[in-house]
Short mmCIF file of C-alpha atoms in Angstrom, two decimals:
data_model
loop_
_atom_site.label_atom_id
_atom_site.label_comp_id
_atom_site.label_asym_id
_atom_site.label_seq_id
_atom_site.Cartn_x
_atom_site.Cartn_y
_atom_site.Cartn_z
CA UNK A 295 105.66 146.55 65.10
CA UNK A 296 102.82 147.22 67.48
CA UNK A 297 100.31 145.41 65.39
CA UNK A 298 103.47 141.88 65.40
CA UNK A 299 102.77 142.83 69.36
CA UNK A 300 99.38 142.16 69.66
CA UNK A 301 99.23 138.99 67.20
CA UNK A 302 102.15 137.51 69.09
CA UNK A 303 100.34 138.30 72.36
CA UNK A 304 97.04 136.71 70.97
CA UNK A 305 99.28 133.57 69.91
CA UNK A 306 100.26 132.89 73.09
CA UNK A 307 97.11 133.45 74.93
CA UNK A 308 95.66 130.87 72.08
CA UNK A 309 98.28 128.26 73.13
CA UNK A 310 97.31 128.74 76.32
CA UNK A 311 94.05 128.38 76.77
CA UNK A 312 94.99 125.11 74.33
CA UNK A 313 97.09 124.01 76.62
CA UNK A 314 94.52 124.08 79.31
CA UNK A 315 91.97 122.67 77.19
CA UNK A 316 93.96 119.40 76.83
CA UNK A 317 94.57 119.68 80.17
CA UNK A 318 91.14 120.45 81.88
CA UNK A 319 89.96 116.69 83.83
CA UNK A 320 86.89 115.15 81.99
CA UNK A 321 83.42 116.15 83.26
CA UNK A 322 81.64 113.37 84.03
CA UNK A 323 78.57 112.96 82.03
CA UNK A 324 75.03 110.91 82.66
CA UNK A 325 73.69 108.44 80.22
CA UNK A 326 69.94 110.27 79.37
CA UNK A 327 66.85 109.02 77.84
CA UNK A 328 64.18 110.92 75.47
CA UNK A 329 61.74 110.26 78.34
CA UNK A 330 60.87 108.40 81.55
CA UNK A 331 60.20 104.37 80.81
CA UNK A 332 56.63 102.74 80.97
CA UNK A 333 58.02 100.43 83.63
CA UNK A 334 59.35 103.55 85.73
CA UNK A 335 56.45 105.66 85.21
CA UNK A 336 54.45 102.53 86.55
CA UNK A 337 56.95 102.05 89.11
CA UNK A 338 56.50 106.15 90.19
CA UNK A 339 52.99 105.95 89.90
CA UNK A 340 52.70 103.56 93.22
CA UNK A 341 55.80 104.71 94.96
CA UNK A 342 55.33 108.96 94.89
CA UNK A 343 52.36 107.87 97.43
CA UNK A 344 53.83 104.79 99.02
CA UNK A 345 57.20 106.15 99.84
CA UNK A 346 57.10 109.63 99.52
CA UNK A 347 60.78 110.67 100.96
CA UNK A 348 62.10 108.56 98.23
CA UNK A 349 60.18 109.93 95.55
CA UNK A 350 61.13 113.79 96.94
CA UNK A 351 64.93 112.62 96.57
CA UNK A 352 64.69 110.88 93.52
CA UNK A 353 62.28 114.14 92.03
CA UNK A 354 65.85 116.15 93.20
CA UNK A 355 68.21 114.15 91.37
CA UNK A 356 70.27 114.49 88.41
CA UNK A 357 68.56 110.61 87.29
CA UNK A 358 65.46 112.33 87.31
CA UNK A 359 67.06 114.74 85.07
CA UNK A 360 68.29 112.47 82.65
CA UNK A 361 64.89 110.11 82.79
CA UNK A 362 66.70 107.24 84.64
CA UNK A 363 63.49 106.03 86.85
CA UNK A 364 63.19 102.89 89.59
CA UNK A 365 63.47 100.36 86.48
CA UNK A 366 66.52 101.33 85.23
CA UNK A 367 68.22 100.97 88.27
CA UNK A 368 66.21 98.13 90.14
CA UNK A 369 65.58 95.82 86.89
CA UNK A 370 66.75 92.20 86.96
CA UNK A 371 66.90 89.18 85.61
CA UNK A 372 64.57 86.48 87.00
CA UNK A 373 67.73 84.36 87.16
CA UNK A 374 69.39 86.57 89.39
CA UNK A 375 69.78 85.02 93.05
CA UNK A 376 68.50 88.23 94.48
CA UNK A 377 65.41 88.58 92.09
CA UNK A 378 62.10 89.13 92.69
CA UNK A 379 58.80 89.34 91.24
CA UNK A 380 56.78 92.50 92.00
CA UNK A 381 54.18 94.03 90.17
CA UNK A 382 54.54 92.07 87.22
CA UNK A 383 58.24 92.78 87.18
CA UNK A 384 61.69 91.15 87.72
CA UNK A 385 63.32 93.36 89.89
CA UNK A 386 66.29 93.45 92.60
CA UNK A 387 66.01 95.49 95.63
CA UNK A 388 69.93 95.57 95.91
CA UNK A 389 71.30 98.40 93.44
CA UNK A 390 74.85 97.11 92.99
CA UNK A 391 77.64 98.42 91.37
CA UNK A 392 76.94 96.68 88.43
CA UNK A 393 73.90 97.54 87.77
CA UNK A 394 75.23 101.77 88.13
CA UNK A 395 78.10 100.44 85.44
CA UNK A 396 75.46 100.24 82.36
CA UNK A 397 75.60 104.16 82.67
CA UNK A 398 79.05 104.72 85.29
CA UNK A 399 81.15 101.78 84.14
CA UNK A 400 84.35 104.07 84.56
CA UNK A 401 83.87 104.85 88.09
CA UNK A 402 82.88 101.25 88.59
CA UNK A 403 86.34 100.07 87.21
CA UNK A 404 88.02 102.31 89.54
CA UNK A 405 86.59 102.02 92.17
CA UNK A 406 87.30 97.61 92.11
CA UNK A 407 90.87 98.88 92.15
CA UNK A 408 90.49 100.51 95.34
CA UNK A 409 91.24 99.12 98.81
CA UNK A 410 87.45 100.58 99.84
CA UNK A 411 86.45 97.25 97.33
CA UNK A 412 88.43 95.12 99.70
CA UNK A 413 87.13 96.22 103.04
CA UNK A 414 84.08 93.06 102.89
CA UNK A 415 87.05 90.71 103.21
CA UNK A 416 86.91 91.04 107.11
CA UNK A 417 86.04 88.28 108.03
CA UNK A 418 89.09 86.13 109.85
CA UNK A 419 90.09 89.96 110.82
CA UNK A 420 90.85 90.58 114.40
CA UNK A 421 88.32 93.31 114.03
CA UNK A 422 85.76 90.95 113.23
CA UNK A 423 86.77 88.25 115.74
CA UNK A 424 86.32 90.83 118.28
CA UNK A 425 82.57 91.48 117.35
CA UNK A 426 81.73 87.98 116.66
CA UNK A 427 83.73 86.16 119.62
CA UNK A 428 85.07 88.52 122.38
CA UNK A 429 82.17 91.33 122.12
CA UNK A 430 79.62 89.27 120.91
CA UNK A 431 77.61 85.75 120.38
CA UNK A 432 76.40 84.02 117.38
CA UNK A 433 72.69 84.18 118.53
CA UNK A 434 71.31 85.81 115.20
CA UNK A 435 70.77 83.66 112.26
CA UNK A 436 74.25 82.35 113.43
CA UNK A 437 76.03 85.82 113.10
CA UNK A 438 76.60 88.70 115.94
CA UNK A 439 74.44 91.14 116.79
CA UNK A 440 78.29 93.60 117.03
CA UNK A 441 79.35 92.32 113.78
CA UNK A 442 75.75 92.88 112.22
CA UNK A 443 75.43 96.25 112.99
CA UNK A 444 78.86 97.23 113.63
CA UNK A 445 81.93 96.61 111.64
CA UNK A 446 80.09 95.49 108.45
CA UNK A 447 77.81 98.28 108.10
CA UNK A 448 81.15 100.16 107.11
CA UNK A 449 82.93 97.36 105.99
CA UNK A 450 80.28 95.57 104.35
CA UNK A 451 79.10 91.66 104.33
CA UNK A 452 77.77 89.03 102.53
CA UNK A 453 74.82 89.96 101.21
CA UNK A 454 72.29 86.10 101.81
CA UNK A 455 69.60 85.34 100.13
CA UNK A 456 67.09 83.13 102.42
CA UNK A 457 65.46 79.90 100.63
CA UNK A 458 62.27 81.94 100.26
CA UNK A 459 63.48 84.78 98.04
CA UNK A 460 63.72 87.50 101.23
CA UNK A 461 66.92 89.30 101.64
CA UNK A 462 68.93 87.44 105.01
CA UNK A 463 68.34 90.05 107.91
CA UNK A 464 71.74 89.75 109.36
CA UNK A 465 73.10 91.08 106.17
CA UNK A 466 70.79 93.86 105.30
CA UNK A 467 70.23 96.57 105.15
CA UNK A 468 73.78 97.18 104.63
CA UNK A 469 75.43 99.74 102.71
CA UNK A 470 79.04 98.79 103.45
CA UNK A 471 81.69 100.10 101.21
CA UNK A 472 82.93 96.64 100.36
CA UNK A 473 79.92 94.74 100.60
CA UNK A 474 79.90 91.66 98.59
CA UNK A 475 76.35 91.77 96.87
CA UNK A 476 74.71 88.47 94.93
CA UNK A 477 75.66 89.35 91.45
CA UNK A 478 79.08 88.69 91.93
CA UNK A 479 80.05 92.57 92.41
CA UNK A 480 81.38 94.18 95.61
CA UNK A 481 80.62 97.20 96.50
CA UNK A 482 77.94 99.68 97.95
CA UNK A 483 77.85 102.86 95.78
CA UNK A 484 75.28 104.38 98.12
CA UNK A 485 78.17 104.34 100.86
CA UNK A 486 79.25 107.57 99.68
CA UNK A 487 76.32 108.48 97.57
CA UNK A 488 73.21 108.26 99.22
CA UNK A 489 70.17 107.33 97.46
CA UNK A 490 67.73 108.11 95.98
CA UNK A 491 69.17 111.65 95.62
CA UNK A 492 73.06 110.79 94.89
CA UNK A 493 73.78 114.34 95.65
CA UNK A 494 77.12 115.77 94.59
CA UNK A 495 76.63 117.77 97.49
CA UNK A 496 76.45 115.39 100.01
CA UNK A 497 78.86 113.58 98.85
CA UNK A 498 81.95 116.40 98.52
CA UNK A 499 81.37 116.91 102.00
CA UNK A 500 83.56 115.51 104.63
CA UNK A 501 80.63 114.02 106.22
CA UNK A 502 80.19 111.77 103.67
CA UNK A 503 83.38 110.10 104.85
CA UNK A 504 82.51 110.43 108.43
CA UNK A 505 80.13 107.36 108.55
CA UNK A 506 82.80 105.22 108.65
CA UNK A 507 86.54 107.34 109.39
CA UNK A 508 86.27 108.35 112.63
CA UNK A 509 86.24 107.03 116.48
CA UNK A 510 89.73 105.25 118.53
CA UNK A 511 90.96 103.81 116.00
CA UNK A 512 90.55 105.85 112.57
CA UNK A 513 89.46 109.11 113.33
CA UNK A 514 89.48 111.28 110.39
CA UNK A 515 86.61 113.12 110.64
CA UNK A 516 87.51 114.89 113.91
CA UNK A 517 91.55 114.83 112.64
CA UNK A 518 89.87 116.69 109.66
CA UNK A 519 88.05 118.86 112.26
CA UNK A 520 90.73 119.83 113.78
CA UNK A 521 92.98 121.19 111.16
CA UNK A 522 93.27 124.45 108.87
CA UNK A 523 91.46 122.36 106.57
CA UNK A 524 88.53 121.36 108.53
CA UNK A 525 88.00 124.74 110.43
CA UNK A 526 88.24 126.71 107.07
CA UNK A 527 85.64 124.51 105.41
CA UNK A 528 83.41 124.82 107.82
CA UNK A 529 84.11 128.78 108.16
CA UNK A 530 83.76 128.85 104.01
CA UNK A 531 81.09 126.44 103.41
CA UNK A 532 79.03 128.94 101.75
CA UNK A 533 82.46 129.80 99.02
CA UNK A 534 83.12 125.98 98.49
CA UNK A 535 80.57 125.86 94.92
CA UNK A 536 79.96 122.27 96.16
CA UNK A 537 77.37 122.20 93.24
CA UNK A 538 80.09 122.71 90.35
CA UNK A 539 79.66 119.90 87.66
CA UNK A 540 83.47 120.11 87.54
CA UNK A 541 84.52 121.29 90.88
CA UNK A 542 88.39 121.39 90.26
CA UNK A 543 90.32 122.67 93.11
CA UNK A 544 92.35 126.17 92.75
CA UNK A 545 88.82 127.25 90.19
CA UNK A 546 86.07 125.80 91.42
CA UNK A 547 87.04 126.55 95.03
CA UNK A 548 90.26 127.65 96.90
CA UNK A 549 88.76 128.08 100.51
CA UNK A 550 89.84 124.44 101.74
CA UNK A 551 90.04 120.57 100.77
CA UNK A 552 87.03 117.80 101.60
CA UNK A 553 87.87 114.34 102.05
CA UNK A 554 86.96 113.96 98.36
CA UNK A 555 89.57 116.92 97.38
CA UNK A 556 92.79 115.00 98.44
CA UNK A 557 91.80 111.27 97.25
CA UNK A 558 89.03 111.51 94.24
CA UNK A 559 88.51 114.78 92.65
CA UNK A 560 89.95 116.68 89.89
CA UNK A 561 92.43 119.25 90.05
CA UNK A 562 93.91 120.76 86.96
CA UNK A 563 95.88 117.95 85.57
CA UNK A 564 94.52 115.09 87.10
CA UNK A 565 91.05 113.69 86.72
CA UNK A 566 88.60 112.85 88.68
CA UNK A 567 88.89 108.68 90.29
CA UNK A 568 87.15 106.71 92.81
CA UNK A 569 90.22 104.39 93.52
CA UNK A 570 90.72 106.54 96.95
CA UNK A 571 93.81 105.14 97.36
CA UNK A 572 95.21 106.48 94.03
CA UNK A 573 97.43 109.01 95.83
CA UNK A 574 98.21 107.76 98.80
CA UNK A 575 101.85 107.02 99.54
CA UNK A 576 101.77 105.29 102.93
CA UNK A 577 99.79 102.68 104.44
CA UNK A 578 98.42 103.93 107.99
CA UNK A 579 96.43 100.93 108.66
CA UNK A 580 98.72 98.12 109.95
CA UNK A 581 100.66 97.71 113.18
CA UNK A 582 103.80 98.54 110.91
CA UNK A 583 103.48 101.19 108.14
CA UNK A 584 104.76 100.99 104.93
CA UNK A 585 104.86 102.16 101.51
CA UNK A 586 101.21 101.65 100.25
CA UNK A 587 102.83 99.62 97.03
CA UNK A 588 105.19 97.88 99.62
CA UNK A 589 102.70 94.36 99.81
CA UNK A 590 102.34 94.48 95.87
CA UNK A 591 106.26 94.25 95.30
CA UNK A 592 107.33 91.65 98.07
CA UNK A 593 104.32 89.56 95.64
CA UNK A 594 105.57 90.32 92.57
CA UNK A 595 102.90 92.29 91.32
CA UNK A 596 103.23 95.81 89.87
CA UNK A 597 101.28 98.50 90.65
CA UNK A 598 101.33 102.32 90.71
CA UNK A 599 104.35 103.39 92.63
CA UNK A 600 103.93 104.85 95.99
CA UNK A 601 106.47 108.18 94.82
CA UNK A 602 103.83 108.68 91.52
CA UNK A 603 100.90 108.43 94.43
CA UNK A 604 102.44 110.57 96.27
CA UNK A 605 103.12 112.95 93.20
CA UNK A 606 99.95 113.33 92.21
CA UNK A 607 99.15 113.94 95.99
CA UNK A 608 101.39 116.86 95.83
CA UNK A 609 99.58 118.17 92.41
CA UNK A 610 96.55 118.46 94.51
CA UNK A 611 97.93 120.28 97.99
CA UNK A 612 99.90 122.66 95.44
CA UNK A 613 96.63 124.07 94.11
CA UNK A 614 96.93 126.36 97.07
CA UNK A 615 99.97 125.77 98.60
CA UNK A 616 103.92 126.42 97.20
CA UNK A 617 105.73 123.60 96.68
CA UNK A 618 108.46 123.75 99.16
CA UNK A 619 105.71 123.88 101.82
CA UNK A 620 104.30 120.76 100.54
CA UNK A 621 107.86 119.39 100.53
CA UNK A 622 108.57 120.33 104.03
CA UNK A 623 104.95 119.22 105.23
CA UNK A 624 105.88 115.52 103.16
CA UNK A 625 108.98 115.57 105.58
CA UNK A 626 107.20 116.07 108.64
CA UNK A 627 104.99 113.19 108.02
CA UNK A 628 107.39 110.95 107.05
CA UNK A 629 109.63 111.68 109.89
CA UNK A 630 106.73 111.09 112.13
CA UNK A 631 105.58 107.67 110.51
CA UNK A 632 109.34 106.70 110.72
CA UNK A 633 109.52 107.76 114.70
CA UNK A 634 106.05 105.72 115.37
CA UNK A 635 107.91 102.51 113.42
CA UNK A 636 111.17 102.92 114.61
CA UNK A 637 110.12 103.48 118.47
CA UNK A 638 107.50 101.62 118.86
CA UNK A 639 105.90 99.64 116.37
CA UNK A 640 108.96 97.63 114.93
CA UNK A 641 110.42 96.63 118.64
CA UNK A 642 106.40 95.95 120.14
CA UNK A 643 105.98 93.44 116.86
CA UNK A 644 109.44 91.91 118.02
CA UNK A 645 108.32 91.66 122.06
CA UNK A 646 104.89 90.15 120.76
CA UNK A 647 106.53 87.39 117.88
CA UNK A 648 109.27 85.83 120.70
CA UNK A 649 106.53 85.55 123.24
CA UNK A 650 104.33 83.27 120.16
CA UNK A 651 107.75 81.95 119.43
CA UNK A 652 108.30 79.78 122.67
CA UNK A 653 104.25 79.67 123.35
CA UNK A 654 104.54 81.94 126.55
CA UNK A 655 101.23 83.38 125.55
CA UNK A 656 98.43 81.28 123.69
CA UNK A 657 97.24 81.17 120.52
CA UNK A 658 93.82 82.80 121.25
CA UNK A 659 93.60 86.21 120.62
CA UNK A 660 93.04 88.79 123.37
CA UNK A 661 92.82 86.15 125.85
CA UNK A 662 95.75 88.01 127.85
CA UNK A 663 96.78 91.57 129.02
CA UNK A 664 99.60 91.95 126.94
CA UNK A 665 97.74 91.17 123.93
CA UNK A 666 95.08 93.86 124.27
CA UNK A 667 98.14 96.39 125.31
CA UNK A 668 99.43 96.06 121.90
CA UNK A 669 96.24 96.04 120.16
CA UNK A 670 95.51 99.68 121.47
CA UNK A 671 99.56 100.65 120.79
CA UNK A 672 98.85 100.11 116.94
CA UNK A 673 95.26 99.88 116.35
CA UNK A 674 94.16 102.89 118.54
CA UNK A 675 96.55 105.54 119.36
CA UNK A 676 99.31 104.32 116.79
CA UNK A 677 97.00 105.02 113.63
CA UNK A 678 95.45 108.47 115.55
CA UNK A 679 99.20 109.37 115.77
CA UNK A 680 99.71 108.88 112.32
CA UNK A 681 97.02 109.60 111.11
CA UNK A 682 97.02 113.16 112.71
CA UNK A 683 100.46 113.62 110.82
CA UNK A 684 99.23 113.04 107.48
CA UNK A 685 96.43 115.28 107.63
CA UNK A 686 97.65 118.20 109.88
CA UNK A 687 95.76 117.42 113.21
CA UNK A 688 98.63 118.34 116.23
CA UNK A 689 96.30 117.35 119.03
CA UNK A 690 96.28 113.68 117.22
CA UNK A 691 99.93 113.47 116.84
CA UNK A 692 100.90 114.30 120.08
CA UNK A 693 97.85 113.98 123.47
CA UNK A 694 95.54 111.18 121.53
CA UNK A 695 98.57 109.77 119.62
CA UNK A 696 102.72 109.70 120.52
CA UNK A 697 101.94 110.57 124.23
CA UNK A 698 99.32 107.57 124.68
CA UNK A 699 101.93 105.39 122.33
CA UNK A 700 104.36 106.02 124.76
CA UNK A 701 102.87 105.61 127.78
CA UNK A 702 100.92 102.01 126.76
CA UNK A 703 104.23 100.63 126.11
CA UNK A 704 106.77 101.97 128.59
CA UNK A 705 104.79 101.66 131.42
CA UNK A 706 102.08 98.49 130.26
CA UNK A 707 103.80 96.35 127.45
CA UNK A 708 107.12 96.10 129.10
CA UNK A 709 106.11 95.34 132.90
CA UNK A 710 103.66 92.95 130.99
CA UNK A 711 106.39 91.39 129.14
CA UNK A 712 108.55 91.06 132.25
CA UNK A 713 105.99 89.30 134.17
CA UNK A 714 105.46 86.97 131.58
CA UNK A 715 108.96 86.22 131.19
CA UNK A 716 109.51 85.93 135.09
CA UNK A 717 106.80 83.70 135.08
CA UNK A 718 108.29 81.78 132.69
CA UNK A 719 111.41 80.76 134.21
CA UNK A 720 109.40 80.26 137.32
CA UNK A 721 108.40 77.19 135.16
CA UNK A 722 111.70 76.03 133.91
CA UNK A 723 111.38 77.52 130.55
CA UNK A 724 114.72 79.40 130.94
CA UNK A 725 115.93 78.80 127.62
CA UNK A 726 112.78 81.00 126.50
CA UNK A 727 113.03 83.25 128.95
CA UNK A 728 116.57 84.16 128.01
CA UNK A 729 115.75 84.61 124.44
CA UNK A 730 112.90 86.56 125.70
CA UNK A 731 114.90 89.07 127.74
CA UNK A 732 117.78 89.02 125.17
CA UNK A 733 115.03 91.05 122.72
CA UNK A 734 113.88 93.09 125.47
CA UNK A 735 117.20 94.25 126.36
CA UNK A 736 118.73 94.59 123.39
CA UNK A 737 115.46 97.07 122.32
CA UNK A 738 115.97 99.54 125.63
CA UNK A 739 119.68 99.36 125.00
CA UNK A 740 119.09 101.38 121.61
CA UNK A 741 119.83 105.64 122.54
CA UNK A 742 115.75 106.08 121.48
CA UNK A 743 114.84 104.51 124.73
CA UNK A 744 118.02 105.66 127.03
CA UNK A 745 115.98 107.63 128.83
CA UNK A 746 113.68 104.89 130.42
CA UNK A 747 116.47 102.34 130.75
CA UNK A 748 119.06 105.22 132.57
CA UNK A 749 121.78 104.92 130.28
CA UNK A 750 121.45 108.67 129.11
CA UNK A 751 124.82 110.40 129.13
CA UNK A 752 125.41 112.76 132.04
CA UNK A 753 125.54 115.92 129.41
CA UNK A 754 122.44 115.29 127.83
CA UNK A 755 120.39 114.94 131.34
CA UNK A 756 121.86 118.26 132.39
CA UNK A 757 121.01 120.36 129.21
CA UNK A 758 117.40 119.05 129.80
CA UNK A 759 117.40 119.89 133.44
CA UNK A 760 119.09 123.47 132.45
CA UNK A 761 116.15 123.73 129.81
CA UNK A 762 113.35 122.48 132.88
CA UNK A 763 114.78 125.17 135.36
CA UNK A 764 115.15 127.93 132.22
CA UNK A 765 111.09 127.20 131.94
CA UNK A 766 110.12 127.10 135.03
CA UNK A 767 112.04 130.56 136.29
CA UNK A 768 110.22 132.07 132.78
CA UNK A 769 106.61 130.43 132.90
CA UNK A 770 106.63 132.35 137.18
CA UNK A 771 107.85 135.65 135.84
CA UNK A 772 105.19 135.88 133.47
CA UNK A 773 102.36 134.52 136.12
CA UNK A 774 103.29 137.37 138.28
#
């Protein structure tokens, strides 16, 4: 009997250690050569003297490893728009993504599903008409100086090509994540990995990310910061194995999450991916959230569903966390994105559409008060808001997010809209006008905003001011 014990007991530890097998995410592996190339070797040869910090980072790197030299990377065809000759050699000085697909073609293929591969489209963006119109001037090879070195060195650009060969100055450098390069391919993958190195390091860390997410209007570096997350990292940095070929969350490390934890990496049963938005469930960015497959559907295109995002979401966070927290955490964020919508967001979009409706404000953009009121409601401290709720940052919910939400529309939007409106039947547009106010008062007549309109019942005002006095008679005591 004891002997049926132990071969039962060695049974099941076989089936499980099978069953993890199968279920262990793929290691990524580099394409290797027998030895460095005669072109690379030539190209090293120059270059370790010429540009030495390159040369150190490459020398670091796992392509130095694996023999992949300056060649492989740089080669080109002397068709190519970007090509040039140097040293006997066709090469391009843009490394785009695909040229990194004849060895990564996977993360490649990924990564042109992901809204990062999108983010060169910004041009006709209010973002971009800011820097090129209302921050800036065209006065550099007919681009702006604010859009040149400001939104698309995140977002990416263009990539020109001048009539002698050189590389267009207004369009790089540029390592924007989207940038559209002169192959045909869009992307940077030195965004996230920076070259020559392409540390795994570097790029698990949060400041990877941090080029690019942070400031008014996205700020998830200091959200990140702020939370358990950020403050444990930071307090654990040393227990993180950051080097780990694998680095699967729960084995590799338990201490906290990166930036590359939640949207790329591997965890147990999912594998690694560079689509970032892979398990993301909402969409944060617009004046209006919605489900992140939301746009897809109203098109008629399928894609992933925002609930199978959001499950394999959930599959990461429960690497160290029970699964009722993560459901009650999932409600809390929702609740919040719902409040921000609801309050706010929905009934400012409504104020803003029936004043373009009957042409009480122009067509140019940020031309009036009202416009750039609602521009910070969404853009700045709407995302922060919501943002802060989906990654566990309280100080970005409430001072930097709800509070400032709050306080741009009840006591800027709404006199704004008023004045318009008043001004407006000053002119004899009272049919617009009416329609006008008709929106705005059927919006403040809704119990969310009874408080600013009055209209609060009598036993609701008193339990607050029973709570206020309750505080007040408690917060003296204890100063005493």
């Amino acid at each position: 009997m004891t002997r049926l014990i132990h071969i039962g007991r060695a049974l099941i530890f076989l089936l499980l250690a099978m069953s993890a097998h199968a279920a262990a995410p793929k290691v990524q592996s580099l394409q290797t050569f027998s030895s460095l190339s005669g072109e690379s070797q030539q190209c090293v040869g120059c270059h370790k003297e010429q540009n030495i910090g390159l040369y150190q980072q490459w020398g670091k790197s796992k392509h130095y490893g694996a023999n992949v030299g300056c060649y492989e990377c740089h080669q080109a065809a002397p068709t190519d728009k970007d090509a040039i000759d140097h040293e006997g050699y066709s090469i391009s000085v843009i490394v785009s993504p695909k040229d990194c697909s004849g060895c990564h073609q996977q993360e490649v293929d990924e990564f042109a599903k992901s809204h990062h591969a999108k983010a060169g489209q910004i041009i006709g963006s209010l973002d971009n008409f800011l820097a090129e119109v209302v921050e800036g001037a065209l006065v550099f090879n007919g681009e702006s100086p604010a859009a040149v070195s400001g939104c698309w060195q995140c977002h990416g650009a263009e990539i020109k090509v001048l009539g002698n060969g050189d590389l267009d100055p207004t369009t790089w450098p540029n390592t924007g994540i989207g940038r559209l390069n002169p192959d045909g391919s869009v992307g940077a993958c030195s965004a996230c990995h920076q070259r020559h190195e392409f540390s795994l390091v570097q790029a698990r860390r949060p400041e990877a990310c941090g080029k690019c997410h942070l400031g008014p209007d996205h700020p998830q570096k200091e959200i990140y910061e702020e939370s358990k997350h950020g403050i444990n990292f930071y307090a654990h940095v040393n227990e993180m194995n950051l080097s780990s070929p694998k680095w699967v969350v729960g084995e590799d490390y338990n201490a906290a999450p990166t930036c590359a934890t939640c949207h790329m990496s591997a965890t147990r049963d999912l594998p690694i991916t560079h689509d970032i938005g892979d398990r993301i469930s909402w969409t944060l960015r617009p004046a209006i959230s919605e489900k992140v497959d939301a746009k897809a559907i109203a098109s008629g295109k399928k894609v992933k569903p925002w609930q199978d995002r959001r499950d394999d979401m959930k599959n990461v966070c429960v690497a160290c966390h029970t699964s009722q927290w993560v459901e009650n955490f999932y409600q809390q964020f929702d609740s919040l994105v719902n409040l921000y919508n609801d309050k706010f967001a929905r009934p400012g979009k409504a104020l803003m559409d029936v004043l373009k409706k009957h042409e009480l404000i122009t067509p140019t953009g940020f031309d009036e008060e009202i416009e750039w009121t609602w521009f910070y409601l969404w853009h700045h401290e709407g995302r922060r808001a919501r943002h802060g709720a989906a990654m566990m940052a309280p100080d970005y919910v409430q001072w930097h997010g709800m509070y400032e939400v709050a306080e741009r529309f009840y006591i800027e939007m709404v006199p704004q809209f008023r004045e318009i409106v008043e001004h407006a039947e000053h002119e004899g547009k009272t049919e617009a006008a009416a329609d006008a106010n008709k929106v705005l008062d059927e919006i403040l007549s809704r119990p969310e905003h009874a408080w600013f309109s009055g209209t609060e019942p009598d036993s609701v005002k008193a339990a607050r001011l029973k709570a206020q006095k309750e505080f007040k008679a408690r917060y003296a005591s204890e100063s005493k």
